[in-house]
N, CA, C and O atoms as a Maestro MAE file, in Angstrom:
{
 s_m_m2io_version
 :::
 2.0.0
}

f_m_ct {
 s_m_title
 :::
 protein
 m_atom[292] {
  # First column is atom index #
  i_m_mmod_type
  r_m_x_coord
  r_m_y_coord
  r_m_z_coord
  i_m_residue_number
  s_m_chain_name
  s_m_pdb_residue_name
  s_m_pdb_atom_name
  i_m_atomic_number
  :::
  1 25 136.339 101.526 110.722 1 A "GLU " " N  " 7
  2 3 135.021 101.016 110.370 1 A "GLU " " CA " 6
  3 2 134.427 100.228 111.526 1 A "GLU " " C  " 6
  4 15 133.225 100.311 111.779 1 A "GLU " " O  " 8
  5 25 135.248 99.473 112.223 2 A "MET " " N  " 7
  6 3 134.760 98.698 113.359 2 A "MET " " CA " 6
  7 2 134.243 99.616 114.464 2 A "MET " " C  " 6
  8 15 133.249 99.304 115.119 2 A "MET " " O  " 8
  9 25 134.914 100.740 114.669 3 A "ILE " " N  " 7
  10 3 134.505 101.691 115.698 3 A "ILE " " CA " 6
  11 2 133.128 102.258 115.373 3 A "ILE " " C  " 6
  12 15 132.335 102.502 116.282 3 A "ILE " " O  " 8
  13 25 132.830 102.472 114.091 4 A "ASP " " N  " 7
  14 3 131.523 102.994 113.686 4 A "ASP " " CA " 6
  15 2 130.395 102.016 114.000 4 A "ASP " " C  " 6
  16 15 129.273 102.440 114.274 4 A "ASP " " O  " 8
  17 25 130.675 100.721 113.965 5 A "SER " " N  " 7
  18 3 129.628 99.724 114.196 5 A "SER " " CA " 6
  19 2 129.404 99.428 115.675 5 A "SER " " C  " 6
  20 15 128.414 98.783 116.019 5 A "SER " " O  " 8
  21 25 130.283 99.873 116.553 6 A "VAL " " N  " 7
  22 3 130.138 99.594 117.981 6 A "VAL " " CA " 6
  23 2 128.852 100.173 118.552 6 A "VAL " " C  " 6
  24 15 128.134 99.447 119.241 6 A "VAL " " O  " 8
  25 25 128.514 101.449 118.304 7 A "PRO " " N  " 7
  26 3 127.250 101.957 118.860 7 A "PRO " " CA " 6
  27 2 126.025 101.150 118.416 7 A "PRO " " C  " 6
  28 15 125.114 100.925 119.214 7 A "PRO " " O  " 8
  29 25 125.994 100.717 117.159 8 A "ASP " " N  " 7
  30 3 124.878 99.901 116.679 8 A "ASP " " CA " 6
  31 2 124.826 98.569 117.423 8 A "ASP " " C  " 6
  32 15 123.747 98.090 117.771 8 A "ASP " " O  " 8
  33 25 125.974 97.983 117.660 9 A "ALA " " N  " 7
  34 3 126.033 96.706 118.377 9 A "ALA " " CA " 6
  35 2 125.551 96.873 119.815 9 A "ALA " " C  " 6
  36 15 124.869 95.997 120.346 9 A "ALA " " O  " 8
  37 25 125.896 97.976 120.439 10 A "ILE " " N  " 7
  38 3 125.461 98.235 121.814 10 A "ILE " " CA " 6
  39 2 123.948 98.437 121.862 10 A "ILE " " C  " 6
  40 15 123.274 97.895 122.739 10 A "ILE " " O  " 8
  41 25 123.419 99.207 120.930 11 A "ARG " " N  " 7
  42 3 121.968 99.421 120.895 11 A "ARG " " CA " 6
  43 2 121.227 98.107 120.691 11 A "ARG " " C  " 6
  44 15 120.193 97.873 121.317 11 A "ARG " " O  " 8
  45 25 121.742 97.258 119.828 12 A "GLU " " N  " 7
  46 3 121.101 95.968 119.569 12 A "GLU " " CA " 6
  47 2 121.119 95.088 120.818 12 A "GLU " " C  " 6
  48 15 120.137 94.411 121.123 12 A "GLU " " O  " 8
  49 25 122.237 95.103 121.533 13 A "ALA " " N  " 7
  50 3 122.364 94.276 122.733 13 A "ALA " " CA " 6
  51 2 121.449 94.764 123.853 13 A "ALA " " C  " 6
  52 15 121.023 93.973 124.694 13 A "ALA " " O  " 8
  53 25 121.144 96.056 123.869 14 A "GLU " " N  " 7
  54 3 120.308 96.612 124.924 14 A "GLU " " CA " 6
  55 2 118.821 96.367 124.695 14 A "GLU " " C  " 6
  56 15 118.026 96.527 125.622 14 A "GLU " " O  " 8
  57 25 118.437 95.992 123.509 15 A "LYS " " N  " 7
  58 3 117.027 95.746 123.228 15 A "LYS " " CA " 6
  59 2 116.550 94.532 124.017 15 A "LYS " " C  " 6
  60 15 117.262 93.534 124.133 15 A "LYS " " O  " 8
  61 25 115.360 94.627 124.548 16 A "ALA " " N  " 7
  62 3 114.782 93.521 125.295 16 A "ALA " " CA " 6
  63 2 114.423 92.394 124.335 16 A "ALA " " C  " 6
  64 15 113.951 92.637 123.225 16 A "ALA " " O  " 8
  65 25 114.651 91.164 124.772 17 A "LYS " " N  " 7
  66 3 114.325 90.009 123.951 17 A "LYS " " CA " 6
  67 2 112.808 89.816 123.875 17 A "LYS " " C  " 6
  68 15 112.275 89.471 122.821 17 A "LYS " " O  " 8
  69 25 112.118 90.038 124.989 18 A "TRP " " N  " 7
  70 3 110.674 89.891 125.065 18 A "TRP " " CA " 6
  71 2 110.037 91.239 125.350 18 A "TRP " " C  " 6
  72 15 110.543 92.007 126.168 18 A "TRP " " O  " 8
  73 25 108.932 91.531 124.680 19 A "LEU " " N  " 7
  74 3 108.200 92.780 124.866 19 A "LEU " " CA " 6
  75 2 106.816 92.470 125.424 19 A "LEU " " C  " 6
  76 15 106.143 91.545 124.969 19 A "LEU " " O  " 8
  77 25 106.401 93.254 126.413 20 A "HIS " " N  " 7
  78 3 105.054 93.112 126.952 20 A "HIS " " CA " 6
  79 2 104.047 93.615 125.920 20 A "HIS " " C  " 6
  80 15 104.382 94.417 125.049 20 A "HIS " " O  " 8
  81 25 102.843 93.145 126.028 21 A "ARG " " N  " 7
  82 3 101.767 93.519 125.101 21 A "ARG " " CA " 6
  83 2 101.676 95.036 124.930 21 A "ARG " " C  " 6
  84 15 101.540 95.527 123.809 21 A "ARG " " O  " 8
  85 25 101.750 95.769 126.026 22 A "ASP " " N  " 7
  86 3 101.643 97.234 125.940 22 A "ASP " " CA " 6
  87 2 102.810 97.850 125.172 22 A "ASP " " C  " 6
  88 15 102.628 98.829 124.449 22 A "ASP " " O  " 8
  89 25 104.004 97.281 125.324 23 A "GLU " " N  " 7
  90 3 105.166 97.785 124.581 23 A "GLU " " CA " 6
  91 2 104.982 97.569 123.087 23 A "GLU " " C  " 6
  92 15 105.296 98.446 122.282 23 A "GLU " " O  " 8
  93 25 104.471 96.394 122.720 24 A "VAL " " N  " 7
  94 3 104.239 96.096 121.302 24 A "VAL " " CA " 6
  95 2 103.190 97.051 120.741 24 A "VAL " " C  " 6
  96 15 103.354 97.583 119.643 24 A "VAL " " O  " 8
  97 25 102.123 97.267 121.487 25 A "LYS " " N  " 7
  98 3 101.066 98.179 121.037 25 A "LYS " " CA " 6
  99 2 101.611 99.587 120.840 25 A "LYS " " C  " 6
  100 15 101.312 100.229 119.834 25 A "LYS " " O  " 8
  101 25 102.407 100.072 121.788 26 A "ASP " " N  " 7
  102 3 102.959 101.430 121.698 26 A "ASP " " CA " 6
  103 2 103.965 101.566 120.561 26 A "ASP " " C  " 6
  104 15 103.918 102.537 119.806 26 A "ASP " " O  " 8
  105 25 104.867 100.607 120.433 27 A "ARG " " N  " 7
  106 3 105.926 100.697 119.411 27 A "ARG " " CA " 6
  107 2 105.396 100.577 117.989 27 A "ARG " " C  " 6
  108 15 105.867 101.259 117.079 27 A "ARG " " O  " 8
  109 25 104.407 99.700 117.808 28 A "TYR " " N  " 7
  110 3 103.970 99.384 116.451 28 A "TYR " " CA " 6
  111 2 102.563 99.873 116.137 28 A "TYR " " C  " 6
  112 15 102.066 99.651 115.033 28 A "TYR " " O  " 8
  113 25 101.913 100.537 117.093 29 A "GLY " " N  " 7
  114 3 100.591 101.097 116.855 29 A "GLY " " CA " 6
  115 2 99.513 100.054 116.630 29 A "GLY " " C  " 6
  116 15 98.580 100.279 115.859 29 A "GLY " " O  " 8
  117 25 99.632 98.924 117.292 30 A "LEU " " N  " 7
  118 3 98.658 97.850 117.128 30 A "LEU " " CA " 6
  119 2 97.602 97.905 118.223 30 A "LEU " " C  " 6
  120 15 97.827 98.467 119.295 30 A "LEU " " O  " 8
  121 25 96.453 97.317 117.939 31 A "THR " " N  " 7
  122 3 95.386 97.218 118.925 31 A "THR " " CA " 6
  123 2 95.408 95.829 119.551 31 A "THR " " C  " 6
  124 15 96.104 94.931 119.074 31 A "THR " " O  " 8
  125 25 94.635 95.663 120.630 32 A "ASP " " N  " 7
  126 3 94.525 94.342 121.252 32 A "ASP " " CA " 6
  127 2 93.992 93.316 120.256 32 A "ASP " " C  " 6
  128 15 94.454 92.175 120.223 32 A "ASP " " O  " 8
  129 25 93.036 93.720 119.461 33 A "ARG " " N  " 7
  130 3 92.437 92.807 118.473 33 A "ARG " " CA " 6
  131 2 93.458 92.386 117.418 33 A "ARG " " C  " 6
  132 15 93.488 91.224 117.014 33 A "ARG " " O  " 8
  133 25 94.285 93.314 116.977 34 A "GLN " " N  " 7
  134 3 95.313 92.970 115.990 34 A "GLN " " CA " 6
  135 2 96.328 91.997 116.586 34 A "GLN " " C  " 6
  136 15 96.772 91.070 115.909 34 A "GLN " " O  " 8
  137 25 96.693 92.205 117.848 35 A "LEU " " N  " 7
  138 3 97.619 91.283 118.501 35 A "LEU " " CA " 6
  139 2 96.989 89.896 118.632 35 A "LEU " " C  " 6
  140 15 97.662 88.884 118.438 35 A "LEU " " O  " 8
  141 25 95.697 89.852 118.961 36 A "GLN " " N  " 7
  142 3 94.991 88.575 119.048 36 A "GLN " " CA " 6
  143 2 95.034 87.853 117.705 36 A "GLN " " C  " 6
  144 15 95.262 86.644 117.655 36 A "GLN " " O  " 8
  145 25 94.815 88.591 116.617 37 A "TYR " " N  " 7
  146 3 94.869 88.013 115.271 37 A "TYR " " CA " 6
  147 2 96.251 87.418 114.996 37 A "TYR " " C  " 6
  148 15 96.364 86.304 114.485 37 A "TYR " " O  " 8
  149 25 97.299 88.170 115.340 38 A "LEU " " N  " 7
  150 3 98.663 87.692 115.094 38 A "LEU " " CA " 6
  151 2 98.936 86.413 115.877 38 A "LEU " " C  " 6
  152 15 99.582 85.499 115.364 38 A "LEU " " O  " 8
  153 25 98.449 86.341 117.113 39 A "ARG " " N  " 7
  154 3 98.634 85.132 117.924 39 A "ARG " " CA " 6
  155 2 97.829 83.969 117.349 39 A "ARG " " C  " 6
  156 15 98.353 82.869 117.180 39 A "ARG " " O  " 8
  157 25 96.559 84.216 117.052 40 A "ASP " " N  " 7
  158 3 95.670 83.160 116.564 40 A "ASP " " CA " 6
  159 2 96.151 82.540 115.259 40 A "ASP " " C  " 6
  160 15 95.938 81.353 115.013 40 A "ASP " " O  " 8
  161 25 96.794 83.340 114.432 41 A "ASN " " N  " 7
  162 3 97.223 82.867 113.115 41 A "ASN " " CA " 6
  163 2 98.701 82.500 113.060 41 A "ASN " " C  " 6
  164 15 99.252 82.271 111.983 41 A "ASN " " O  " 8
  165 25 99.340 82.446 114.227 42 A "GLY " " N  " 7
  166 3 100.739 82.018 114.277 42 A "GLY " " CA " 6
  167 2 101.702 82.950 113.576 42 A "GLY " " C  " 6
  168 15 102.734 82.511 113.068 42 A "GLY " " O  " 8
  169 25 101.376 84.232 113.544 43 A "LYS " " N  " 7
  170 3 102.221 85.201 112.851 43 A "LYS " " CA " 6
  171 2 103.399 85.664 113.696 43 A "LYS " " C  " 6
  172 15 104.432 86.064 113.158 43 A "LYS " " O  " 8
  173 25 103.249 85.610 115.021 44 A "VAL " " N  " 7
  174 3 104.315 86.034 115.929 44 A "VAL " " CA " 6
  175 2 104.468 85.012 117.055 44 A "VAL " " C  " 6
  176 15 103.528 84.298 117.403 44 A "VAL " " O  " 8
  177 25 105.661 84.961 117.604 45 A "THR " " N  " 7
  178 3 105.944 84.084 118.737 45 A "THR " " CA " 6
  179 2 105.631 84.830 120.016 45 A "THR " " C  " 6
  180 15 106.032 85.980 120.196 45 A "THR " " O  " 8
  181 25 104.910 84.162 120.906 46 A "TYR " " N  " 7
  182 3 104.556 84.790 122.171 46 A "TYR " " CA " 6
  183 2 104.611 83.774 123.301 46 A "TYR " " C  " 6
  184 15 104.655 82.564 123.078 46 A "TYR " " O  " 8
  185 25 104.607 84.297 124.513 47 A "SER " " N  " 7
  186 3 104.614 83.475 125.707 47 A "SER " " CA " 6
  187 2 103.583 84.036 126.666 47 A "SER " " C  " 6
  188 15 103.513 85.249 126.866 47 A "SER " " O  " 8
  189 25 102.786 83.169 127.257 48 A "LYS " " N  " 7
  190 3 101.743 83.624 128.162 48 A "LYS " " CA " 6
  191 2 102.035 83.092 129.562 48 A "LYS " " C  " 6
  192 15 102.212 81.889 129.756 48 A "LYS " " O  " 8
  193 25 102.083 83.990 130.520 49 A "HIS " " N  " 7
  194 3 102.315 83.644 131.918 49 A "HIS " " CA " 6
  195 2 101.186 84.268 132.719 49 A "HIS " " C  " 6
  196 15 101.169 85.478 132.947 49 A "HIS " " O  " 8
  197 25 100.249 83.440 133.143 50 A "GLY " " N  " 7
  198 3 99.064 83.976 133.797 50 A "GLY " " CA " 6
  199 2 98.275 84.789 132.792 50 A "GLY " " C  " 6
  200 15 97.917 84.299 131.721 50 A "GLY " " O  " 8
  201 25 98.010 86.031 133.145 51 A "ARG " " N  " 7
  202 3 97.275 86.913 132.236 51 A "ARG " " CA " 6
  203 2 98.194 87.796 131.408 51 A "ARG " " C  " 6
  204 15 97.721 88.547 130.555 51 A "ARG " " O  " 8
  205 25 99.489 87.721 131.642 52 A "ARG " " N  " 7
  206 3 100.455 88.569 130.918 52 A "ARG " " CA " 6
  207 2 100.950 87.851 129.672 52 A "ARG " " C  " 6
  208 15 101.314 86.675 129.713 52 A "ARG " " O  " 8
  209 25 100.956 88.572 128.581 53 A "ILE " " N  " 7
  210 3 101.425 88.023 127.311 53 A "ILE " " CA " 6
  211 2 102.676 88.776 126.899 53 A "ILE " " C  " 6
  212 15 102.710 90.007 126.906 53 A "ILE " " O  " 8
  213 25 103.704 88.016 126.539 54 A "TRP " " N  " 7
  214 3 104.984 88.574 126.115 54 A "TRP " " CA " 6
  215 2 105.242 88.135 124.680 54 A "TRP " " C  " 6
  216 15 104.975 86.992 124.309 54 A "TRP " " O  " 8
  217 25 105.762 89.053 123.884 55 A "TYR " " N  " 7
  218 3 106.034 88.776 122.475 55 A "TYR " " CA " 6
  219 2 107.532 88.800 122.234 55 A "TYR " " C  " 6
  220 15 108.242 89.676 122.727 55 A "TYR " " O  " 8
  221 25 108.000 87.827 121.470 56 A "LEU " " N  " 7
  222 3 109.406 87.789 121.095 56 A "LEU " " CA " 6
  223 2 109.665 88.948 120.138 56 A "LEU " " C  " 6
  224 15 109.103 88.996 119.044 56 A "LEU " " O  " 8
  225 25 110.521 89.882 120.557 57 A "ARG " " N  " 7
  226 3 110.785 91.096 119.778 57 A "ARG " " CA " 6
  227 2 111.183 90.763 118.341 57 A "ARG " " C  " 6
  228 15 110.677 91.365 117.394 57 A "ARG " " O  " 8
  229 25 112.068 89.825 118.190 58 A "GLU " " N  " 7
  230 3 112.560 89.449 116.860 58 A "GLU " " CA " 6
  231 2 111.419 88.950 115.974 58 A "GLU " " C  " 6
  232 15 111.391 89.235 114.777 58 A "GLU " " O  " 8
  233 25 110.488 88.213 116.555 59 A "SER " " N  " 7
  234 3 109.357 87.693 115.806 59 A "SER " " CA " 6
  235 2 108.460 88.819 115.303 59 A "SER " " C  " 6
  236 15 108.009 88.793 114.158 59 A "SER " " O  " 8
  237 25 108.202 89.804 116.159 60 A "VAL " " N  " 7
  238 3 107.367 90.948 115.766 60 A "VAL " " CA " 6
  239 2 108.063 91.746 114.669 60 A "VAL " " C  " 6
  240 15 107.424 92.149 113.697 60 A "VAL " " O  " 8
  241 25 109.367 91.976 114.815 61 A "GLU " " N  " 7
  242 3 110.116 92.717 113.794 61 A "GLU " " CA " 6
  243 2 110.125 91.957 112.473 61 A "GLU " " C  " 6
  244 15 109.981 92.557 111.408 61 A "GLU " " O  " 8
  245 25 110.292 90.640 112.539 62 A "ASP " " N  " 7
  246 3 110.268 89.829 111.324 62 A "ASP " " CA " 6
  247 2 108.912 89.919 110.621 62 A "ASP " " C  " 6
  248 15 108.845 89.976 109.393 62 A "ASP " " O  " 8
  249 25 107.837 89.932 111.404 63 A "TYR " " N  " 7
  250 3 106.499 90.038 110.824 63 A "TYR " " CA " 6
  251 2 106.372 91.320 110.005 63 A "TYR " " C  " 6
  252 15 105.839 91.302 108.895 63 A "TYR " " O  " 8
  253 25 106.861 92.430 110.552 64 A "PHE " " N  " 7
  254 3 106.763 93.691 109.833 64 A "PHE " " CA " 6
  255 2 107.727 93.733 108.641 64 A "PHE " " C  " 6
  256 15 107.419 94.365 107.631 64 A "PHE " " O  " 8
  257 25 108.857 93.090 108.739 65 A "GLU " " N  " 7
  258 3 109.800 93.047 107.612 65 A "GLU " " CA " 6
  259 2 109.201 92.254 106.450 65 A "GLU " " C  " 6
  260 15 109.427 92.601 105.290 65 A "GLU " " O  " 8
  261 25 108.441 91.193 106.744 66 A "GLU " " N  " 7
  262 3 107.828 90.377 105.687 66 A "GLU " " CA " 6
  263 2 106.858 91.205 104.852 66 A "GLU " " C  " 6
  264 15 106.714 90.972 103.652 66 A "GLU " " O  " 8
  265 25 106.196 92.166 105.480 67 A "GLY " " N  " 7
  266 3 105.211 92.980 104.768 67 A "GLY " " CA " 6
  267 2 105.814 94.238 104.143 67 A "GLY " " C  " 6
  268 15 105.091 95.083 103.617 67 A "GLY " " O  " 8
  269 25 107.113 94.353 104.202 68 A "CYS " " N  " 7
  270 3 107.789 95.536 103.691 68 A "CYS " " CA " 6
  271 2 107.709 95.585 102.157 68 A "CYS " " C  " 6
  272 15 107.978 94.596 101.474 68 A "CYS " " O  " 8
  273 25 107.338 96.746 101.643 69 A "VAL " " N  " 7
  274 3 107.227 96.945 100.202 69 A "VAL " " CA " 6
  275 2 108.357 97.851 99.760 69 A "VAL " " C  " 6
  276 15 108.568 98.910 100.353 69 A "VAL " " O  " 8
  277 25 109.083 97.456 98.734 70 A "ASP " " N  " 7
  278 3 110.190 98.253 98.223 70 A "ASP " " CA " 6
  279 2 109.647 99.497 97.523 70 A "ASP " " C  " 6
  280 15 108.906 99.391 96.547 70 A "ASP " " O  " 8
  281 25 110.013 100.663 98.018 71 A "ALA " " N  " 7
  282 3 109.495 101.928 97.478 71 A "ALA " " CA " 6
  283 2 110.007 102.220 96.063 71 A "ALA " " C  " 6
  284 15 109.393 102.993 95.329 71 A "ALA " " O  " 8
  285 25 111.106 101.617 95.689 72 A "SER " " N  " 7
  286 3 111.684 101.900 94.366 72 A "SER " " CA " 6
  287 2 111.056 101.045 93.271 72 A "SER " " C  " 6
  288 15 111.347 101.234 92.090 72 A "SER " " O  " 8
  289 25 110.205 100.118 93.655 73 A "ALA " " N  " 7
  290 3 109.602 99.203 92.650 73 A "ALA " " CA " 6
  291 2 108.489 99.853 91.888 73 A "ALA " " C  " 6
  292 15 107.888 99.223 91.018 73 A "ALA " " O  " 8
  :::
 }
 m_bond[291] {
  # First column is bond index #
  i_m_from
  i_m_to
  i_m_order
  :::
  1 1 2 1
  2 2 3 1
  3 3 4 2
  4 3 5 1
  5 5 6 1
  6 6 7 1
  7 7 8 2
  8 7 9 1
  9 9 10 1
  10 10 11 1
  11 11 12 2
  12 11 13 1
  13 13 14 1
  14 14 15 1
  15 15 16 2
  16 15 17 1
  17 17 18 1
  18 18 19 1
  19 19 20 2
  20 19 21 1
  21 21 22 1
  22 22 23 1
  23 23 24 2
  24 23 25 1
  25 25 26 1
  26 26 27 1
  27 27 28 2
  28 27 29 1
  29 29 30 1
  30 30 31 1
  31 31 32 2
  32 31 33 1
  33 33 34 1
  34 34 35 1
  35 35 36 2
  36 35 37 1
  37 37 38 1
  38 38 39 1
  39 39 40 2
  40 39 41 1
  41 41 42 1
  42 42 43 1
  43 43 44 2
  44 43 45 1
  45 45 46 1
  46 46 47 1
  47 47 48 2
  48 47 49 1
  49 49 50 1
  50 50 51 1
  51 51 52 2
  52 51 53 1
  53 53 54 1
  54 54 55 1
  55 55 56 2
  56 55 57 1
  57 57 58 1
  58 58 59 1
  59 59 60 2
  60 59 61 1
  61 61 62 1
  62 62 63 1
  63 63 64 2
  64 63 65 1
  65 65 66 1
  66 66 67 1
  67 67 68 2
  68 67 69 1
  69 69 70 1
  70 70 71 1
  71 71 72 2
  72 71 73 1
  73 73 74 1
  74 74 75 1
  75 75 76 2
  76 75 77 1
  77 77 78 1
  78 78 79 1
  79 79 80 2
  80 79 81 1
  81 81 82 1
  82 82 83 1
  83 83 84 2
  84 83 85 1
  85 85 86 1
  86 86 87 1
  87 87 88 2
  88 87 89 1
  89 89 90 1
  90 90 91 1
  91 91 92 2
  92 91 93 1
  93 93 94 1
  94 94 95 1
  95 95 96 2
  96 95 97 1
  97 97 98 1
  98 98 99 1
  99 99 100 2
  100 99 101 1
  101 101 102 1
  102 102 103 1
  103 103 104 2
  104 103 105 1
  105 105 106 1
  106 106 107 1
  107 107 108 2
  108 107 109 1
  109 109 110 1
  110 110 111 1
  111 111 112 2
  112 111 113 1
  113 113 114 1
  114 114 115 1
  115 115 116 2
  116 115 117 1
  117 117 118 1
  118 118 119 1
  119 119 120 2
  120 119 121 1
  121 121 122 1
  122 122 123 1
  123 123 124 2
  124 123 125 1
  125 125 126 1
  126 126 127 1
  127 127 128 2
  128 127 129 1
  129 129 130 1
  130 130 131 1
  131 131 132 2
  132 131 133 1
  133 133 134 1
  134 134 135 1
  135 135 136 2
  136 135 137 1
  137 137 138 1
  138 138 139 1
  139 139 140 2
  140 139 141 1
  141 141 142 1
  142 142 143 1
  143 143 144 2
  144 143 145 1
  145 145 146 1
  146 146 147 1
  147 147 148 2
  148 147 149 1
  149 149 150 1
  150 150 151 1
  151 151 152 2
  152 151 153 1
  153 153 154 1
  154 154 155 1
  155 155 156 2
  156 155 157 1
  157 157 158 1
  158 158 159 1
  159 159 160 2
  160 159 161 1
  161 161 162 1
  162 162 163 1
  163 163 164 2
  164 163 165 1
  165 165 166 1
  166 166 167 1
  167 167 168 2
  168 167 169 1
  169 169 170 1
  170 170 171 1
  171 171 172 2
  172 171 173 1
  173 173 174 1
  174 174 175 1
  175 175 176 2
  176 175 177 1
  177 177 178 1
  178 178 179 1
  179 179 180 2
  180 179 181 1
  181 181 182 1
  182 182 183 1
  183 183 184 2
  184 183 185 1
  185 185 186 1
  186 186 187 1
  187 187 188 2
  188 187 189 1
  189 189 190 1
  190 190 191 1
  191 191 192 2
  192 191 193 1
  193 193 194 1
  194 194 195 1
  195 195 196 2
  196 195 197 1
  197 197 198 1
  198 198 199 1
  199 199 200 2
  200 199 201 1
  201 201 202 1
  202 202 203 1
  203 203 204 2
  204 203 205 1
  205 205 206 1
  206 206 207 1
  207 207 208 2
  208 207 209 1
  209 209 210 1
  210 210 211 1
  211 211 212 2
  212 211 213 1
  213 213 214 1
  214 214 215 1
  215 215 216 2
  216 215 217 1
  217 217 218 1
  218 218 219 1
  219 219 220 2
  220 219 221 1
  221 221 222 1
  222 222 223 1
  223 223 224 2
  224 223 225 1
  225 225 226 1
  226 226 227 1
  227 227 228 2
  228 227 229 1
  229 229 230 1
  230 230 231 1
  231 231 232 2
  232 231 233 1
  233 233 234 1
  234 234 235 1
  235 235 236 2
  236 235 237 1
  237 237 238 1
  238 238 239 1
  239 239 240 2
  240 239 241 1
  241 241 242 1
  242 242 243 1
  243 243 244 2
  244 243 245 1
  245 245 246 1
  246 246 247 1
  247 247 248 2
  248 247 249 1
  249 249 250 1
  250 250 251 1
  251 251 252 2
  252 251 253 1
  253 253 254 1
  254 254 255 1
  255 255 256 2
  256 255 257 1
  257 257 258 1
  258 258 259 1
  259 259 260 2
  260 259 261 1
  261 261 262 1
  262 262 263 1
  263 263 264 2
  264 263 265 1
  265 265 266 1
  266 266 267 1
  267 267 268 2
  268 267 269 1
  269 269 270 1
  270 270 271 1
  271 271 272 2
  272 271 273 1
  273 273 274 1
  274 274 275 1
  275 275 276 2
  276 275 277 1
  277 277 278 1
  278 278 279 1
  279 279 280 2
  280 279 281 1
  281 281 282 1
  282 282 283 1
  283 283 284 2
  284 283 285 1
  285 285 286 1
  286 286 287 1
  287 287 288 2
  288 287 289 1
  289 289 290 1
  290 290 291 1
  291 291 292 2
  :::
 }
}
């Protein structure tokens, strides 16, 4: 059983902690305006360095998990 979980652990470790704005837009299909809304309303954790904005991957994933609707309900 432990051997089965190793690939999942490796994939998780390889994920970037911070995602650039373009990565978030591509992965989650969001627009610049939607990202602005998430930042303005404190929905996701981000870091701004100059003109580049980076989003904490875990924060973005948590945001989408909060809106998850159980299909069996």
